[in-house]
mmCIF file of C-alpha atoms in Angstrom:
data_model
loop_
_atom_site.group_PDB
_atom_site.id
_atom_site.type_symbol
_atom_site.label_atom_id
_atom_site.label_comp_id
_atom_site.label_asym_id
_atom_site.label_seq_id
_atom_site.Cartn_x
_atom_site.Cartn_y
_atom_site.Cartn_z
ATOM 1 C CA UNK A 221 7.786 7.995 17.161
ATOM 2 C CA UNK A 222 7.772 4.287 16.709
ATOM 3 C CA UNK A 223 7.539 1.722 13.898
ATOM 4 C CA UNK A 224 7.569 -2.028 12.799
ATOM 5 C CA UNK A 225 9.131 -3.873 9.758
ATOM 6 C CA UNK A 226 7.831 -7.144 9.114
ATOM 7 C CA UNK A 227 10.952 -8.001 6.639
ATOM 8 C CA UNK A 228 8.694 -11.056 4.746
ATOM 9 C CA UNK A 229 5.192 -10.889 3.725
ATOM 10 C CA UNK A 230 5.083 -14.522 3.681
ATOM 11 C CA UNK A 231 7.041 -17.097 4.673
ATOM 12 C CA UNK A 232 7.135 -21.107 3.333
ATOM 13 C CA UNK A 233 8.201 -23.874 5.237
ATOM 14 C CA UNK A 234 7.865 -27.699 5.553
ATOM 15 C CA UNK A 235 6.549 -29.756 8.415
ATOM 16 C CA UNK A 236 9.117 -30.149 11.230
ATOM 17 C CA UNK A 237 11.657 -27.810 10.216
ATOM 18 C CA UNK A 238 11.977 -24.782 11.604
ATOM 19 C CA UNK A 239 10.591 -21.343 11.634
ATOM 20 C CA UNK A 240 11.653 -17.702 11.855
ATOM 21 C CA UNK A 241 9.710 -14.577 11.105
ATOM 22 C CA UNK A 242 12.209 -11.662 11.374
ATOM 23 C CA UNK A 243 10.822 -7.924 13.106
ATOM 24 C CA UNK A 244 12.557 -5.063 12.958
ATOM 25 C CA UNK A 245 11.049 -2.032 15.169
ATOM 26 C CA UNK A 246 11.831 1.760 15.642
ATOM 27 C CA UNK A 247 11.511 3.450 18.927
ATOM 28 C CA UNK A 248 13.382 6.224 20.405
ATOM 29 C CA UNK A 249 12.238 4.658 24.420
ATOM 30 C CA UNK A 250 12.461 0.705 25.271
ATOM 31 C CA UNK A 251 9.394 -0.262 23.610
ATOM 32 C CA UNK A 252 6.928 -3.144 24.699
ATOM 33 C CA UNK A 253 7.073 -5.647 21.526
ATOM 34 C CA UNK A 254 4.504 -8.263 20.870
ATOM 35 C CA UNK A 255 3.618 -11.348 18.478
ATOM 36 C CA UNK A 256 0.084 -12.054 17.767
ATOM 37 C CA UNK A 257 -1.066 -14.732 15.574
ATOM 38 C CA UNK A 258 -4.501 -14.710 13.703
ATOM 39 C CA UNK A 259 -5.878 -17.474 12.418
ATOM 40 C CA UNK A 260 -8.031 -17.381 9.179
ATOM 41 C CA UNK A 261 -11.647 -15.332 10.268
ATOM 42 C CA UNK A 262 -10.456 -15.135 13.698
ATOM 43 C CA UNK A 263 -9.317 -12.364 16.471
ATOM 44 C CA UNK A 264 -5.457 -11.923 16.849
ATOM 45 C CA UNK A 265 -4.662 -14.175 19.668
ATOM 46 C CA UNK A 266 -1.077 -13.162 21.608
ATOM 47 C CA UNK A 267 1.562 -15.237 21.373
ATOM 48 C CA UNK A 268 4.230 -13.232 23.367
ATOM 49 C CA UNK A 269 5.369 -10.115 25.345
ATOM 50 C CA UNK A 270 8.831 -8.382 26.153
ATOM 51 C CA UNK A 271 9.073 -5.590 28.418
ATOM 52 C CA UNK A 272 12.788 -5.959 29.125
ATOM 53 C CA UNK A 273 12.679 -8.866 31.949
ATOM 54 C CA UNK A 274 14.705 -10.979 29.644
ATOM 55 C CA UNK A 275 16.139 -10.627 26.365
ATOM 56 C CA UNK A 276 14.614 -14.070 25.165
ATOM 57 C CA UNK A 277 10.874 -14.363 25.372
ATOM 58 C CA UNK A 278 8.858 -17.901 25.605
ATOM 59 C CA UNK A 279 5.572 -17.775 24.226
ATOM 60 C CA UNK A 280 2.647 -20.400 23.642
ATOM 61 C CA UNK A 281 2.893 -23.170 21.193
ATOM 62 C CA UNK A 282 6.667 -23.485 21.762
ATOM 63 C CA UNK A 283 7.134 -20.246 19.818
ATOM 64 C CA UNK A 284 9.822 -17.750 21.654
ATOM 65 C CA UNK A 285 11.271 -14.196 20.449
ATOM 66 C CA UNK A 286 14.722 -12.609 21.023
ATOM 67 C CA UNK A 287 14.875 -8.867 21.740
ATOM 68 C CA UNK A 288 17.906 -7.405 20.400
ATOM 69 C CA UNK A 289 18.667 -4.106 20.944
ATOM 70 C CA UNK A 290 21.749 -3.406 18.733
ATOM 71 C CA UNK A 291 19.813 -4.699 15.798
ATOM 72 C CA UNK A 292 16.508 -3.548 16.827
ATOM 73 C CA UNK A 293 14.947 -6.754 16.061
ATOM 74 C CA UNK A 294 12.549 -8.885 17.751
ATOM 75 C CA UNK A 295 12.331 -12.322 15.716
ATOM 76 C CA UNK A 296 9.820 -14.627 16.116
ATOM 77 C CA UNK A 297 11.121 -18.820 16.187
ATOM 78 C CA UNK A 298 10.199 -21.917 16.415
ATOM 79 C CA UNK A 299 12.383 -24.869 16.616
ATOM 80 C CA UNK A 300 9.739 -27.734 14.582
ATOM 81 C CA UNK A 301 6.519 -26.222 12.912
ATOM 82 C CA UNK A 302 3.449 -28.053 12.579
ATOM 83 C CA UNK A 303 0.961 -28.086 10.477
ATOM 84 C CA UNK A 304 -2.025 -25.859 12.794
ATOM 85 C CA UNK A 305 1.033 -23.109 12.707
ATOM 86 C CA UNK A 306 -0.480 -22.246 9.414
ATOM 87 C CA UNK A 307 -1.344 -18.341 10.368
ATOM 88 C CA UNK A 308 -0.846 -14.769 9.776
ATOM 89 C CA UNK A 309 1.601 -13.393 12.367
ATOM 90 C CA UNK A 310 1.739 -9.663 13.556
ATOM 91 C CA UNK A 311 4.774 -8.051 14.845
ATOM 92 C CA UNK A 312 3.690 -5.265 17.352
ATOM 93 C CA UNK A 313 4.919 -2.788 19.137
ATOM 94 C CA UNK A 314 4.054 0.012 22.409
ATOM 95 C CA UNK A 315 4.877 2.050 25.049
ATOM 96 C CA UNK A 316 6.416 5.280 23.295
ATOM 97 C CA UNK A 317 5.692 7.876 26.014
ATOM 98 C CA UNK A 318 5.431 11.677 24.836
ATOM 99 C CA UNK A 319 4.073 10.704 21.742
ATOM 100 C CA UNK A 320 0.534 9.087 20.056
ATOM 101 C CA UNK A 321 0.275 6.222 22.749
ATOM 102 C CA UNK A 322 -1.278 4.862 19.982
ATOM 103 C CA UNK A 323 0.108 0.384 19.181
ATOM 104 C CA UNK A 324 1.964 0.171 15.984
ATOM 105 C CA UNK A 325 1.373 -3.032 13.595
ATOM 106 C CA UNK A 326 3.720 -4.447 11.503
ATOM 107 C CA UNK A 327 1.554 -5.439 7.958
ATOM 108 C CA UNK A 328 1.793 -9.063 8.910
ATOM 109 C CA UNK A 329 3.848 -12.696 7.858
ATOM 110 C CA UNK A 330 1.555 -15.500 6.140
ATOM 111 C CA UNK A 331 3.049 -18.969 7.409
ATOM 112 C CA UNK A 332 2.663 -21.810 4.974
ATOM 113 C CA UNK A 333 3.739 -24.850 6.247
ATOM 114 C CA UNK A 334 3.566 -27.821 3.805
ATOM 115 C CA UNK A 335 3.332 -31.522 4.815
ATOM 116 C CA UNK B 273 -12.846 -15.621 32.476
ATOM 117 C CA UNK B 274 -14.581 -14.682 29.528
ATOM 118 C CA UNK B 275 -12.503 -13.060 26.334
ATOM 119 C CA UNK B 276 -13.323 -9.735 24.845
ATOM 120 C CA UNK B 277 -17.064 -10.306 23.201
ATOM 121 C CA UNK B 278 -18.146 -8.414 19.823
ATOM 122 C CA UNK B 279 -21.436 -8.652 18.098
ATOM 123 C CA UNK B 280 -22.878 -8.976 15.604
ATOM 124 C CA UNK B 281 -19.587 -11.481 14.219
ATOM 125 C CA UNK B 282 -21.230 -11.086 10.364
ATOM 126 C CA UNK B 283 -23.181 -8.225 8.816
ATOM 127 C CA UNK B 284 -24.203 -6.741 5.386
ATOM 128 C CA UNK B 285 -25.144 -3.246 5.062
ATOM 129 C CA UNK B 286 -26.554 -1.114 2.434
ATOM 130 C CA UNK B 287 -24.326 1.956 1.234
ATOM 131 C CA UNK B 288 -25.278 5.083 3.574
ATOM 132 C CA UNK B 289 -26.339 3.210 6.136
ATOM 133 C CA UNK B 290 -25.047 3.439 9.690
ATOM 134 C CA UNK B 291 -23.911 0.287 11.430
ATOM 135 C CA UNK B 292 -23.248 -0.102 15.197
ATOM 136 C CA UNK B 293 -20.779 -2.708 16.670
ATOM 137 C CA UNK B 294 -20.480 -3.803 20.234
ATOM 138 C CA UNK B 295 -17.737 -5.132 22.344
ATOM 139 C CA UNK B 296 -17.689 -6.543 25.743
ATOM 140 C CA UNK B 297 -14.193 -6.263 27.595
ATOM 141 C CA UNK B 298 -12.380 -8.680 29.507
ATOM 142 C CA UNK B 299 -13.902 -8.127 33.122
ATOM 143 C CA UNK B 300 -12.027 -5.719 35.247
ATOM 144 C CA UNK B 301 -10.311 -4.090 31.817
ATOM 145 C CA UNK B 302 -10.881 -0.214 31.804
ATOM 146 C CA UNK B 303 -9.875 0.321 27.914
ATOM 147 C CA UNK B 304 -11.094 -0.727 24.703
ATOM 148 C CA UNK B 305 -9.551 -0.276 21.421
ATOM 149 C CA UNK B 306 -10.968 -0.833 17.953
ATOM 150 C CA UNK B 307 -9.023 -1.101 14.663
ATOM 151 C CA UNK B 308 -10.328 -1.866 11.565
ATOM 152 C CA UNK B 309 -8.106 -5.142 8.974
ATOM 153 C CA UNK B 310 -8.487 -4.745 5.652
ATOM 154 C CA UNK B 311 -6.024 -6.756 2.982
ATOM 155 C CA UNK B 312 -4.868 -3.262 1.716
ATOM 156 C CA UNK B 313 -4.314 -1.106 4.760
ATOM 157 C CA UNK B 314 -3.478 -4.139 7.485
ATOM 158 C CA UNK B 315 -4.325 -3.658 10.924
ATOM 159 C CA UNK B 316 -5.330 -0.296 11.426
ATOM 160 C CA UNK B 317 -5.835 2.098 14.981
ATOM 161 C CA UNK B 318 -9.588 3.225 14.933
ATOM 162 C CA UNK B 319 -10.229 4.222 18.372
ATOM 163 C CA UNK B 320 -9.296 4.167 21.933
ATOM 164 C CA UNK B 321 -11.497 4.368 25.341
ATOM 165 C CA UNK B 322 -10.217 4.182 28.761
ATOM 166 C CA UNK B 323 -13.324 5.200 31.469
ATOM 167 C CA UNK B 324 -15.437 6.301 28.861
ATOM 168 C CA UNK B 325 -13.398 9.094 27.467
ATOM 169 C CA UNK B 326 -11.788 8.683 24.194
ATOM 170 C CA UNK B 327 -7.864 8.871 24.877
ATOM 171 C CA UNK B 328 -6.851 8.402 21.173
ATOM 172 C CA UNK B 329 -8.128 8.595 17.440
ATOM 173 C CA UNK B 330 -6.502 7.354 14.502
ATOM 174 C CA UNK B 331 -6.713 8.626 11.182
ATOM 175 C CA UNK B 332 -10.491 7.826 9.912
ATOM 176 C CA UNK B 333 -13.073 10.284 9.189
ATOM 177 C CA UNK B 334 -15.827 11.748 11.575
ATOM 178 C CA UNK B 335 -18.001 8.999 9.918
ATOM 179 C CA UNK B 336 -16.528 6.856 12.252
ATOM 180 C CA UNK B 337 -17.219 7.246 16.024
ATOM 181 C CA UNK B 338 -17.553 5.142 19.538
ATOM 182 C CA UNK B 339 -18.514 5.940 22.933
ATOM 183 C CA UNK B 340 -17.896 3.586 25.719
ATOM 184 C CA UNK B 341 -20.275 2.944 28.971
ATOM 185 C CA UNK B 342 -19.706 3.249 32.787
ATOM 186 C CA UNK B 343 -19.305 -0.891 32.486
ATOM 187 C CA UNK B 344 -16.742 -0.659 29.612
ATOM 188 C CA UNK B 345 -18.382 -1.788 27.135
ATOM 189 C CA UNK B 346 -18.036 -0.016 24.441
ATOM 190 C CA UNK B 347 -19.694 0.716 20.939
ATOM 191 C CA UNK B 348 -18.575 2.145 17.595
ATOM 192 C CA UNK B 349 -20.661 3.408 14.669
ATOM 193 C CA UNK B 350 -20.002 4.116 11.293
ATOM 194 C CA UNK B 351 -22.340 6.659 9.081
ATOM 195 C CA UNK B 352 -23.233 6.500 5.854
ATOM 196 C CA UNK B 353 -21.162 3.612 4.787
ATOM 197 C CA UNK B 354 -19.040 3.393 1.988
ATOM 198 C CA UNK B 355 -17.972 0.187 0.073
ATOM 199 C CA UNK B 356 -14.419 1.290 1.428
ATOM 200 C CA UNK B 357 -15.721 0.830 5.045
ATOM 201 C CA UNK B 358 -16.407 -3.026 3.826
ATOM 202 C CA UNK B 359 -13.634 -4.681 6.825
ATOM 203 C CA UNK B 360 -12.941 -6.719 9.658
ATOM 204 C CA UNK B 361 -13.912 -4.518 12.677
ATOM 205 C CA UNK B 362 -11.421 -5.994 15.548
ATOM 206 C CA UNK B 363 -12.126 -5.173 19.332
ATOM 207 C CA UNK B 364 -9.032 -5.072 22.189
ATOM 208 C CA UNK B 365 -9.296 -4.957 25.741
ATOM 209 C CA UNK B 366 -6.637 -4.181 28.262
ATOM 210 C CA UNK B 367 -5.690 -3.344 31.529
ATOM 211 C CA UNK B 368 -4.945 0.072 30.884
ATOM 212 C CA UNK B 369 -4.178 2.296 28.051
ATOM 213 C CA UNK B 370 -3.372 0.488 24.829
ATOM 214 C CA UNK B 371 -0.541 2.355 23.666
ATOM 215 C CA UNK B 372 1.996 2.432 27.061
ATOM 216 C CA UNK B 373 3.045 -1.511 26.335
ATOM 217 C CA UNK B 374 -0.066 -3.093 28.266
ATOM 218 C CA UNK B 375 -1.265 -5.851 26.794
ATOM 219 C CA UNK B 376 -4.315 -5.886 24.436
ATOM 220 C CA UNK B 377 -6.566 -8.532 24.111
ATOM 221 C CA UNK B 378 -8.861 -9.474 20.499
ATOM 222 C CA UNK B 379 -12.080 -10.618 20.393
ATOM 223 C CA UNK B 380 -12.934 -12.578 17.032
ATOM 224 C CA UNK B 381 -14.315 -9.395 15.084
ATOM 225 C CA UNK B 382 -16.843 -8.404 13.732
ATOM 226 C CA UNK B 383 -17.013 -8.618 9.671
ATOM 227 C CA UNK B 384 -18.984 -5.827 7.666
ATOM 228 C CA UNK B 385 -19.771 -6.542 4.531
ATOM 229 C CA UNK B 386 -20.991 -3.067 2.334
ATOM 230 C CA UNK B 387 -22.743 -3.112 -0.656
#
């Protein structure tokens, strides 16, 4: 079985500063774990991938993920944000053979970044 | 290369009609998933096709159904609509199967209004 904790339902920041958006998964194999943002009235477009090539994952828009395996966490940073960051932001994770095959969502983060 | 294609993006249906929603794959991808986003439930798994056989079903009732085509494109249909059904229909193509950490591509959705 497999699962994903988005730990903050939204998250408030200002111009410039920076962002995290903390994931916590479950998986009892080395999952596939994914960021997606979605924009409002728009598809989820992907951000970033790790399938265990490297522990630290660089993604579009100068976002970039850390897979950490002791703390089952995959958190989502970026060093400045701007203000077209402005998104929901899905945590997902895959790959858990013998079981549903089926992607697991984490409920989402709502960026706010103020001027 | 053209992104995963849905149609129609906007309808509004009548309660107990059927609706039918199409989705055009990213060329060369062999599955299609559909999930349904609603601000209650989140992102949820509808579907899954991979050379027109279903591989997976989520948790929705037998109102809900899909079928996919010896191109890949696929369709889903919902009968006798419910205001509950009222969501943002989402689309995903990939490589292969969904679930075993390939990467899934959205199209923009298609938004079902039911009243």
């Amino acid at each position: 079985a497999q699962s994903v904790t988005q730990l903050d339902s939204h998250v408030s920041v200002s111009e410039g500063t920076p962002v995290l958006l903390r994931c916590n998964y479950s998986s009892s194999y080395s999952p596939s774990l994914f960021w997606y943002v979605q924009h409002p009235n728009k598809g989820l477009q992907l951000l970033l991938k790790y399938t265990s090539a490297a522990t630290l994952v660089k993604g579009i828009n100068g976002f970039e993920a850390e897979f950490k395996k002791s703390e089952t966490s995959f958190h989502l940073t970026k060093p400045s944000a701007h203000m077209s960051d402005a998104a929901e932001y899905f945590c997902v994770v895959s790959g858990a053979p013998g079981g549903s095959y089926i992607p697991t969502f984490g409920r989402g983060t709502s960026l706010i970044v103020h001027p | 290369k053209a992104g995963v294609t849905q149609t129609p993006r906007y309808l509004i249906k009548t309660r107990g009609q059927q609706v039918t929603l199409s989705c055009s794959p990213i060329s060369g991808h062999r599955s299609v998933s559909w999930y349904q986003q609603t601000p209650g439930q989140g992102l949820q798994f509808l579907f899954e096709y991979f050379s027109e056989t279903q591989r997976n079903k989520g948790n929705f009732p037998g109102r809900f159904s899909g079928r996919q085509f010896s191109n890949s494109r696929s369709e889903m249909n919902v009968s006798t609509l419910e205001l509950g059904d009222s969501a943002l229909y989402l689309c995903a193509s990939s490589l292969g199967t969904a679930g075993t950490g390939n990467t899934i591509y959205f199209g923009e959705g298609s938004w079902l209004t039911v009243v």
